[in-house]
Amino acid sequence: VASQNKLAEKRAAAEAALGLAPRPPAAHKPASYTVADGSAGVLRVQIASDLHLEFYEAGEDVPAMLEPAAPVLALLGDIGNPADASYARFLAAMAERFELVLVLVGNHEYYGHGRYSADEMHAKAEAACAANPRLRLLHNESITVNGVRVLGGALWSDVPPLERPVVEASMNDYALIGKRTGEVVADPAVAPAPATAGAGGALRPVSCADTCAWHE
């Protein structure tokens, strides 16, 4: 319990540093699952990542590429754009095929493209998983499946200070992942477009300082 509390404290501090609003734990989701996979302590997991649903043609049968080979599917990030309907549709289709689908966000899930902040994109991913008891988004937390502890979370690089200008100038993360400034621009002459204005203020790209704070 103490270790879980410490993890929760570190998560809250890191998210506060990045500008992410505190989120309550997934109280509506169980902490322990049992799947039909033999005796306790036995767990078979099928893994997939970097599917990038946003690049597929509309109507293409993406789920056909994932025929079940295990009762649990772990989607390990960069699955799609949570702001696009294809993301939720794909997760729902996977929940029909697998007993349990573990969902992690990758850096590309946070790409708001100047419209949404990282926190807003994360909330969309959470909403896509909340509708189905077989979908479980793991974000810096652990669950138990058949007696096996499974930990999940998004990881960020600890970029040395001297390297940060080069990294920020060369990686899409620092152009396409947004953070709310917390300040609402009042002057209409300099106000952001409606798509970038939100309750938390205007958007700015995240910096290495933001993602390094989240890494810690």
mmCIF file of C-alpha atoms in Angstrom:
data_model
loop_
_atom_site.group_PDB
_atom_site.id
_atom_site.type_symbol
_atom_site.label_atom_id
_atom_site.label_comp_id
_atom_site.label_asym_id
_atom_site.label_seq_id
_atom_site.Cartn_x
_atom_site.Cartn_y
_atom_site.Cartn_z
ATOM 1 C CA VAL A 1 0.000 0.000 0.000
ATOM 2 C CA ALA A 2 2.843 2.375 0.882
ATOM 3 C CA SER A 3 4.523 1.796 -2.475
ATOM 4 C CA GLN A 4 1.226 2.400 -4.287
ATOM 5 C CA ASN A 5 0.755 5.663 -2.366
ATOM 6 C CA LYS A 6 4.269 6.767 -3.275
ATOM 7 C CA LEU A 7 3.629 5.978 -6.921
ATOM 8 C CA ALA A 8 0.396 7.976 -6.820
ATOM 9 C CA GLU A 9 2.191 10.942 -5.230
ATOM 10 C CA LYS A 10 4.945 10.882 -7.866
ATOM 11 C CA ARG A 11 2.367 10.615 -10.624
ATOM 12 C CA ALA A 12 0.410 13.618 -9.284
ATOM 13 C CA ALA A 13 3.574 15.719 -8.926
ATOM 14 C CA ALA A 14 4.767 14.855 -12.427
ATOM 15 C CA GLU A 15 1.399 15.610 -13.981
ATOM 16 C CA ALA A 16 1.201 18.913 -12.115
ATOM 17 C CA ALA A 17 4.637 19.856 -13.457
ATOM 18 C CA LEU A 18 3.521 19.047 -16.996
ATOM 19 C CA GLY A 19 0.294 20.961 -16.560
ATOM 20 C CA LEU A 20 -1.995 17.961 -16.533
ATOM 21 C CA ALA A 21 -5.057 18.222 -14.350
ATOM 22 C CA PRO A 22 -5.231 15.683 -11.495
ATOM 23 C CA ARG A 23 -7.303 12.644 -12.393
ATOM 24 C CA PRO A 24 -9.060 10.339 -9.931
ATOM 25 C CA PRO A 25 -8.078 6.668 -10.015
ATOM 26 C CA ALA A 26 -10.177 4.368 -12.158
ATOM 27 C CA ALA A 27 -12.464 3.466 -9.280
ATOM 28 C CA HIS A 28 -15.038 2.046 -11.674
ATOM 29 C CA LYS A 29 -12.519 -0.530 -12.896
ATOM 30 C CA PRO A 30 -11.417 -3.527 -10.799
ATOM 31 C CA ALA A 31 -7.852 -3.916 -9.566
ATOM 32 C CA SER A 32 -7.856 -7.651 -10.248
ATOM 33 C CA TYR A 33 -8.971 -9.702 -13.244
ATOM 34 C CA THR A 34 -9.307 -13.403 -14.011
ATOM 35 C CA VAL A 35 -9.193 -14.720 -17.568
ATOM 36 C CA ALA A 36 -9.580 -18.254 -18.886
ATOM 37 C CA ASP A 37 -5.927 -19.117 -19.231
ATOM 38 C CA GLY A 38 -5.237 -22.113 -17.039
ATOM 39 C CA SER A 39 -4.129 -22.001 -13.425
ATOM 40 C CA ALA A 40 -3.278 -18.957 -11.341
ATOM 41 C CA GLY A 41 0.073 -17.449 -12.182
ATOM 42 C CA VAL A 42 -0.284 -18.331 -15.872
ATOM 43 C CA LEU A 43 -0.883 -15.411 -18.200
ATOM 44 C CA ARG A 44 -0.614 -15.284 -21.976
ATOM 45 C CA VAL A 45 -0.624 -11.835 -23.534
ATOM 46 C CA GLN A 46 -0.775 -10.861 -27.188
ATOM 47 C CA ILE A 47 0.961 -7.535 -27.835
ATOM 48 C CA ALA A 48 0.588 -4.902 -30.530
ATOM 49 C CA SER A 49 1.809 -1.337 -30.910
ATOM 50 C CA ASP A 50 2.357 1.449 -33.432
ATOM 51 C CA LEU A 51 -0.748 0.615 -35.443
ATOM 52 C CA HIS A 52 -1.333 4.324 -36.215
ATOM 53 C CA LEU A 53 -4.989 3.980 -37.145
ATOM 54 C CA GLU A 54 -5.017 7.607 -38.287
ATOM 55 C CA PHE A 55 -3.113 6.603 -41.427
ATOM 56 C CA TYR A 56 -5.570 3.935 -42.593
ATOM 57 C CA GLU A 57 -8.236 4.591 -45.189
ATOM 58 C CA ALA A 58 -11.763 5.102 -43.877
ATOM 59 C CA GLY A 59 -13.645 1.817 -43.776
ATOM 60 C CA GLU A 60 -10.528 -0.346 -43.941
ATOM 61 C CA ASP A 61 -10.842 -3.479 -41.804
ATOM 62 C CA VAL A 62 -8.011 -2.772 -39.391
ATOM 63 C CA PRO A 63 -9.215 -5.262 -36.713
ATOM 64 C CA ALA A 64 -8.695 -8.114 -39.179
ATOM 65 C CA MET A 65 -4.954 -7.887 -38.584
ATOM 66 C CA LEU A 66 -5.347 -8.881 -34.925
ATOM 67 C CA GLU A 67 -6.718 -12.403 -34.700
ATOM 68 C CA PRO A 68 -6.691 -13.564 -31.057
ATOM 69 C CA ALA A 69 -3.776 -15.771 -30.038
ATOM 70 C CA ALA A 70 -4.150 -15.144 -26.285
ATOM 71 C CA PRO A 71 -6.982 -14.117 -23.961
ATOM 72 C CA VAL A 72 -5.359 -10.758 -23.159
ATOM 73 C CA LEU A 73 -4.379 -8.106 -25.694
ATOM 74 C CA ALA A 74 -1.909 -5.388 -24.690
ATOM 75 C CA LEU A 75 -1.977 -2.336 -26.951
ATOM 76 C CA LEU A 76 1.334 -0.686 -26.138
ATOM 77 C CA GLY A 77 0.919 2.824 -27.459
ATOM 78 C CA ASP A 78 0.751 4.735 -30.743
ATOM 79 C CA ILE A 79 -2.479 2.932 -31.597
ATOM 80 C CA GLY A 80 -4.314 5.913 -33.017
ATOM 81 C CA ASN A 81 -5.666 9.394 -32.422
ATOM 82 C CA PRO A 82 -8.049 9.431 -29.419
ATOM 83 C CA ALA A 83 -9.791 12.473 -30.907
ATOM 84 C CA ASP A 84 -10.772 10.425 -33.963
ATOM 85 C CA ALA A 85 -13.791 8.103 -33.892
ATOM 86 C CA SER A 86 -11.685 5.298 -35.373
ATOM 87 C CA TYR A 87 -9.793 4.995 -32.065
ATOM 88 C CA ALA A 88 -12.867 4.168 -29.968
ATOM 89 C CA ARG A 89 -14.276 1.920 -32.698
ATOM 90 C CA PHE A 90 -11.080 -0.095 -32.852
ATOM 91 C CA LEU A 91 -10.917 -0.546 -29.072
ATOM 92 C CA ALA A 92 -14.553 -1.656 -28.999
ATOM 93 C CA ALA A 93 -13.840 -4.199 -31.747
ATOM 94 C CA MET A 94 -10.874 -5.570 -29.789
ATOM 95 C CA ALA A 95 -13.012 -5.878 -26.650
ATOM 96 C CA GLU A 96 -15.319 -8.162 -28.627
ATOM 97 C CA ARG A 97 -12.426 -10.490 -29.486
ATOM 98 C CA PHE A 98 -10.386 -10.592 -26.277
ATOM 99 C CA GLU A 99 -11.333 -11.214 -22.661
ATOM 100 C CA LEU A 100 -9.279 -8.216 -21.561
ATOM 101 C CA VAL A 101 -7.619 -5.399 -23.509
ATOM 102 C CA LEU A 102 -4.887 -3.414 -21.762
ATOM 103 C CA VAL A 103 -4.372 0.005 -23.325
ATOM 104 C CA LEU A 104 -1.314 2.216 -22.952
ATOM 105 C CA VAL A 105 -0.854 5.637 -24.490
ATOM 106 C CA GLY A 106 2.255 6.431 -26.499
ATOM 107 C CA ASN A 107 3.653 9.817 -27.402
ATOM 108 C CA HIS A 108 1.524 9.985 -30.556
ATOM 109 C CA GLU A 109 -1.726 9.623 -28.593
ATOM 110 C CA TYR A 110 -0.919 13.046 -27.140
ATOM 111 C CA TYR A 111 -0.588 14.741 -30.541
ATOM 112 C CA GLY A 112 -3.342 17.361 -30.337
ATOM 113 C CA HIS A 113 -2.135 19.160 -33.477
ATOM 114 C CA GLY A 114 -2.783 22.583 -31.986
ATOM 115 C CA ARG A 115 -6.374 21.739 -31.034
ATOM 116 C CA TYR A 116 -6.129 19.730 -27.811
ATOM 117 C CA SER A 117 -3.741 19.609 -24.881
ATOM 118 C CA ALA A 118 -2.014 16.447 -23.705
ATOM 119 C CA ASP A 119 -4.465 16.247 -20.828
ATOM 120 C CA GLU A 120 -7.433 16.553 -23.167
ATOM 121 C CA MET A 121 -6.096 13.836 -25.458
ATOM 122 C CA HIS A 122 -5.529 11.578 -22.447
ATOM 123 C CA ALA A 123 -9.103 12.213 -21.304
ATOM 124 C CA LYS A 124 -10.359 11.130 -24.727
ATOM 125 C CA ALA A 125 -8.374 7.887 -24.475
ATOM 126 C CA GLU A 126 -9.812 7.300 -21.001
ATOM 127 C CA ALA A 127 -13.337 7.926 -22.272
ATOM 128 C CA ALA A 128 -12.866 5.407 -25.080
ATOM 129 C CA CYS A 129 -11.905 2.761 -22.514
ATOM 130 C CA ALA A 130 -14.454 3.667 -19.854
ATOM 131 C CA ALA A 131 -17.417 2.444 -21.862
ATOM 132 C CA ASN A 132 -16.421 -1.241 -21.838
ATOM 133 C CA PRO A 133 -15.458 -3.381 -18.808
ATOM 134 C CA ARG A 134 -13.022 -5.362 -20.970
ATOM 135 C CA LEU A 135 -10.999 -2.245 -21.788
ATOM 136 C CA ARG A 136 -8.484 -1.060 -19.197
ATOM 137 C CA LEU A 137 -6.223 1.935 -19.724
ATOM 138 C CA LEU A 138 -3.106 1.730 -17.574
ATOM 139 C CA HIS A 139 -1.399 5.002 -16.728
ATOM 140 C CA ASN A 140 1.344 4.718 -14.104
ATOM 141 C CA GLU A 141 -0.568 2.046 -12.247
ATOM 142 C CA SER A 142 -0.764 -1.701 -11.850
ATOM 143 C CA ILE A 143 -3.427 -4.380 -11.890
ATOM 144 C CA THR A 144 -3.396 -8.121 -11.244
ATOM 145 C CA VAL A 145 -4.422 -10.596 -13.933
ATOM 146 C CA ASN A 146 -4.547 -14.289 -12.961
ATOM 147 C CA GLY A 147 -2.317 -13.469 -10.009
ATOM 148 C CA VAL A 148 0.293 -11.777 -12.219
ATOM 149 C CA ARG A 149 1.003 -8.117 -11.505
ATOM 150 C CA VAL A 150 0.961 -5.967 -14.638
ATOM 151 C CA LEU A 151 2.305 -2.411 -14.609
ATOM 152 C CA GLY A 152 1.681 0.116 -17.358
ATOM 153 C CA GLY A 153 2.466 3.713 -18.165
ATOM 154 C CA ALA A 154 3.876 6.100 -20.730
ATOM 155 C CA LEU A 155 7.618 6.706 -20.436
ATOM 156 C CA TRP A 156 9.480 9.851 -21.415
ATOM 157 C CA SER A 157 13.183 10.406 -21.992
ATOM 158 C CA ASP A 158 15.267 12.269 -19.435
ATOM 159 C CA VAL A 159 16.866 14.748 -21.853
ATOM 160 C CA PRO A 160 20.057 16.436 -20.540
ATOM 161 C CA PRO A 161 19.680 20.251 -20.360
ATOM 162 C CA LEU A 162 22.367 20.941 -22.964
ATOM 163 C CA GLU A 163 20.631 18.670 -25.483
ATOM 164 C CA ARG A 164 17.144 20.108 -25.052
ATOM 165 C CA PRO A 165 17.268 22.858 -27.721
ATOM 166 C CA VAL A 166 18.296 20.332 -30.394
ATOM 167 C CA VAL A 167 15.692 17.785 -29.277
ATOM 168 C CA GLU A 168 12.894 20.361 -29.193
ATOM 169 C CA ALA A 169 13.806 21.596 -32.671
ATOM 170 C CA SER A 170 13.994 18.140 -34.236
ATOM 171 C CA MET A 171 11.212 16.047 -32.641
ATOM 172 C CA ASN A 172 7.546 16.338 -33.578
ATOM 173 C CA ASP A 173 6.571 15.767 -29.942
ATOM 174 C CA TYR A 174 7.600 19.325 -29.126
ATOM 175 C CA ALA A 175 5.491 20.803 -31.894
ATOM 176 C CA LEU A 176 2.377 18.629 -31.815
ATOM 177 C CA ILE A 177 1.839 17.918 -28.086
ATOM 178 C CA GLY A 178 0.165 20.862 -26.391
ATOM 179 C CA LYS A 179 -0.107 22.255 -22.900
ATOM 180 C CA ARG A 180 -2.581 24.838 -21.665
ATOM 181 C CA THR A 181 -0.945 28.053 -20.497
ATOM 182 C CA GLY A 182 -3.546 28.584 -17.816
ATOM 183 C CA GLU A 183 -4.076 32.120 -19.093
ATOM 184 C CA VAL A 184 -7.026 33.169 -21.225
ATOM 185 C CA VAL A 185 -5.991 35.627 -23.943
ATOM 186 C CA ALA A 186 -8.298 38.620 -23.580
ATOM 187 C CA ASP A 187 -7.200 40.792 -26.502
ATOM 188 C CA PRO A 188 -9.163 39.672 -29.587
ATOM 189 C CA ALA A 189 -6.351 40.954 -31.791
ATOM 190 C CA VAL A 190 -4.006 38.313 -30.398
ATOM 191 C CA ALA A 191 -6.530 35.687 -29.329
ATOM 192 C CA PRO A 192 -5.923 32.115 -30.501
ATOM 193 C CA ALA A 193 -8.255 30.465 -32.957
ATOM 194 C CA PRO A 194 -11.382 29.025 -31.265
ATOM 195 C CA ALA A 195 -10.035 25.495 -31.701
ATOM 196 C CA THR A 196 -7.036 26.297 -29.487
ATOM 197 C CA ALA A 197 -8.860 28.160 -26.739
ATOM 198 C CA GLY A 198 -10.021 26.166 -23.753
ATOM 199 C CA ALA A 199 -10.866 26.417 -20.084
ATOM 200 C CA GLY A 200 -7.176 26.148 -19.248
ATOM 201 C CA GLY A 201 -6.179 28.970 -21.565
ATOM 202 C CA ALA A 202 -4.346 29.012 -24.853
ATOM 203 C CA LEU A 203 -2.150 26.157 -26.056
ATOM 204 C CA ARG A 204 1.602 26.119 -26.328
ATOM 205 C CA PRO A 205 3.852 23.230 -27.377
ATOM 206 C CA VAL A 206 5.317 21.200 -24.534
ATOM 207 C CA SER A 207 9.011 21.597 -23.835
ATOM 208 C CA CYS A 208 11.699 19.145 -22.754
ATOM 209 C CA ALA A 209 11.350 20.614 -19.275
ATOM 210 C CA ASP A 210 7.710 19.516 -19.288
ATOM 211 C CA THR A 211 8.337 15.964 -20.480
ATOM 212 C CA CYS A 212 11.395 15.544 -18.243
ATOM 213 C CA ALA A 213 9.272 16.560 -15.261
ATOM 214 C CA TRP A 214 6.723 13.954 -16.319
ATOM 215 C CA HIS A 215 9.522 11.380 -16.655
ATOM 216 C CA GLU A 216 10.537 11.982 -13.038
#
